[in-house]
Coordinates of C-alpha atoms and ligand atoms in Angstrom, one line a residue:
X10 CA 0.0 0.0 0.0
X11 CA 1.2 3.2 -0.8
X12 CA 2.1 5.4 2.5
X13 CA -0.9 8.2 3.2
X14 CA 0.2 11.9 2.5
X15 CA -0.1 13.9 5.7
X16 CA -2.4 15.9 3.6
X17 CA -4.8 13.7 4.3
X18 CA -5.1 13.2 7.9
X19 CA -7.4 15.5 10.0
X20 CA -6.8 15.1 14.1
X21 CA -9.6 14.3 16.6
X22 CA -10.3 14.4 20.2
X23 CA -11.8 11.9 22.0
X24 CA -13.6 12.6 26.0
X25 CA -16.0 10.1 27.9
X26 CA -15.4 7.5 25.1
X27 CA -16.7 9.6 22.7
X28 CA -14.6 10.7 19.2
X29 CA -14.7 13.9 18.3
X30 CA -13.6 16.3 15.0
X31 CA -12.6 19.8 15.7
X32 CA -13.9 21.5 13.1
X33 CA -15.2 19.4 10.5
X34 CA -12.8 19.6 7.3
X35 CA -15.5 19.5 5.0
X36 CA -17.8 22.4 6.3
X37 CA -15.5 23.9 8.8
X38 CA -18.3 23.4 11.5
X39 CA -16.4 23.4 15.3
X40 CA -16.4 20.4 17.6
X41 CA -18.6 17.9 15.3
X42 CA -19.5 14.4 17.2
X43 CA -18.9 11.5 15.5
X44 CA -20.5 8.6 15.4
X45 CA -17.4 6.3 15.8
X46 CA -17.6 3.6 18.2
X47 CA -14.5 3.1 20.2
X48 CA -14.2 -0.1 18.1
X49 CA -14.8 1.3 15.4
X50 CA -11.8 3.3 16.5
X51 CA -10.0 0.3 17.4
X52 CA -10.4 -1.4 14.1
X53 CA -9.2 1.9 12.6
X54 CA -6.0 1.6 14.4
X55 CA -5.2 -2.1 13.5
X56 CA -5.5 -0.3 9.4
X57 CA -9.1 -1.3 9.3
X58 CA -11.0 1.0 6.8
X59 CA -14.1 2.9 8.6
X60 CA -16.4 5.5 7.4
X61 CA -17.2 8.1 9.1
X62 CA -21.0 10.1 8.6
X63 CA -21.0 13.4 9.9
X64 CA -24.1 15.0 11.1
X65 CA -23.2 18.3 10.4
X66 CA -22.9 18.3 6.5
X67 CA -23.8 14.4 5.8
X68 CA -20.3 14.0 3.9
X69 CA -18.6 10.6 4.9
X70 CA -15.4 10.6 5.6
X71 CA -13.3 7.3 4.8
X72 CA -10.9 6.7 7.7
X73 CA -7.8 4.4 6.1
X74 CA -6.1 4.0 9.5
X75 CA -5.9 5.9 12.5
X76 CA -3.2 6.4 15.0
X77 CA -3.5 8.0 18.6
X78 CA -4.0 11.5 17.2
X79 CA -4.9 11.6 13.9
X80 CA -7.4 9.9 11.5
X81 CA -5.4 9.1 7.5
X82 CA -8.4 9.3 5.3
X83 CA -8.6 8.9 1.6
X84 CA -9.5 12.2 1.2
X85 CA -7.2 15.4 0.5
X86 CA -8.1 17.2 3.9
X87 CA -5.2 19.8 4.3
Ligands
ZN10 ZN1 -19.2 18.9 8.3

């Protein structure tokens, strides 16, 4: 596989279990819940493709891997 650009990874936050985007890199809409699951996360980490749908703007955003910071996504973010 080729490696991810760092382009495409966006960060997130995570409190209480829950997985947050600050903003949103599609619509720029500040501190967005996600809908990940914490295995969801966990799959992520292990290189595990996830998607993502954000509430705010309905785009999905397909996570490739994930590491303790930052989410590598298939899209150009950055
Ligand atoms: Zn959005």
């Amino acid at each position: 596989m080729k490696p991810i650009p760092f382009e495409n990874t966006w960060p997130y936050e995570q409190q209480m279990g829950d997985i947050y985007l600050e903003p949103c890199p599609f619509c720029g809409e500040g501190r967005i819940l996600t809908n990940m699951s914490q295995e969801a996360l966990g799959r992520a980490k292990e290189g595990i493709k996830t998607r993502i749908q954000l509430q705010c703007c309905r785009e999905t955003m397909v996570v490739l891997e994930a590491d303790d910071d930052y989410f590598w996504t298939q899209h150009t973010l950055r």
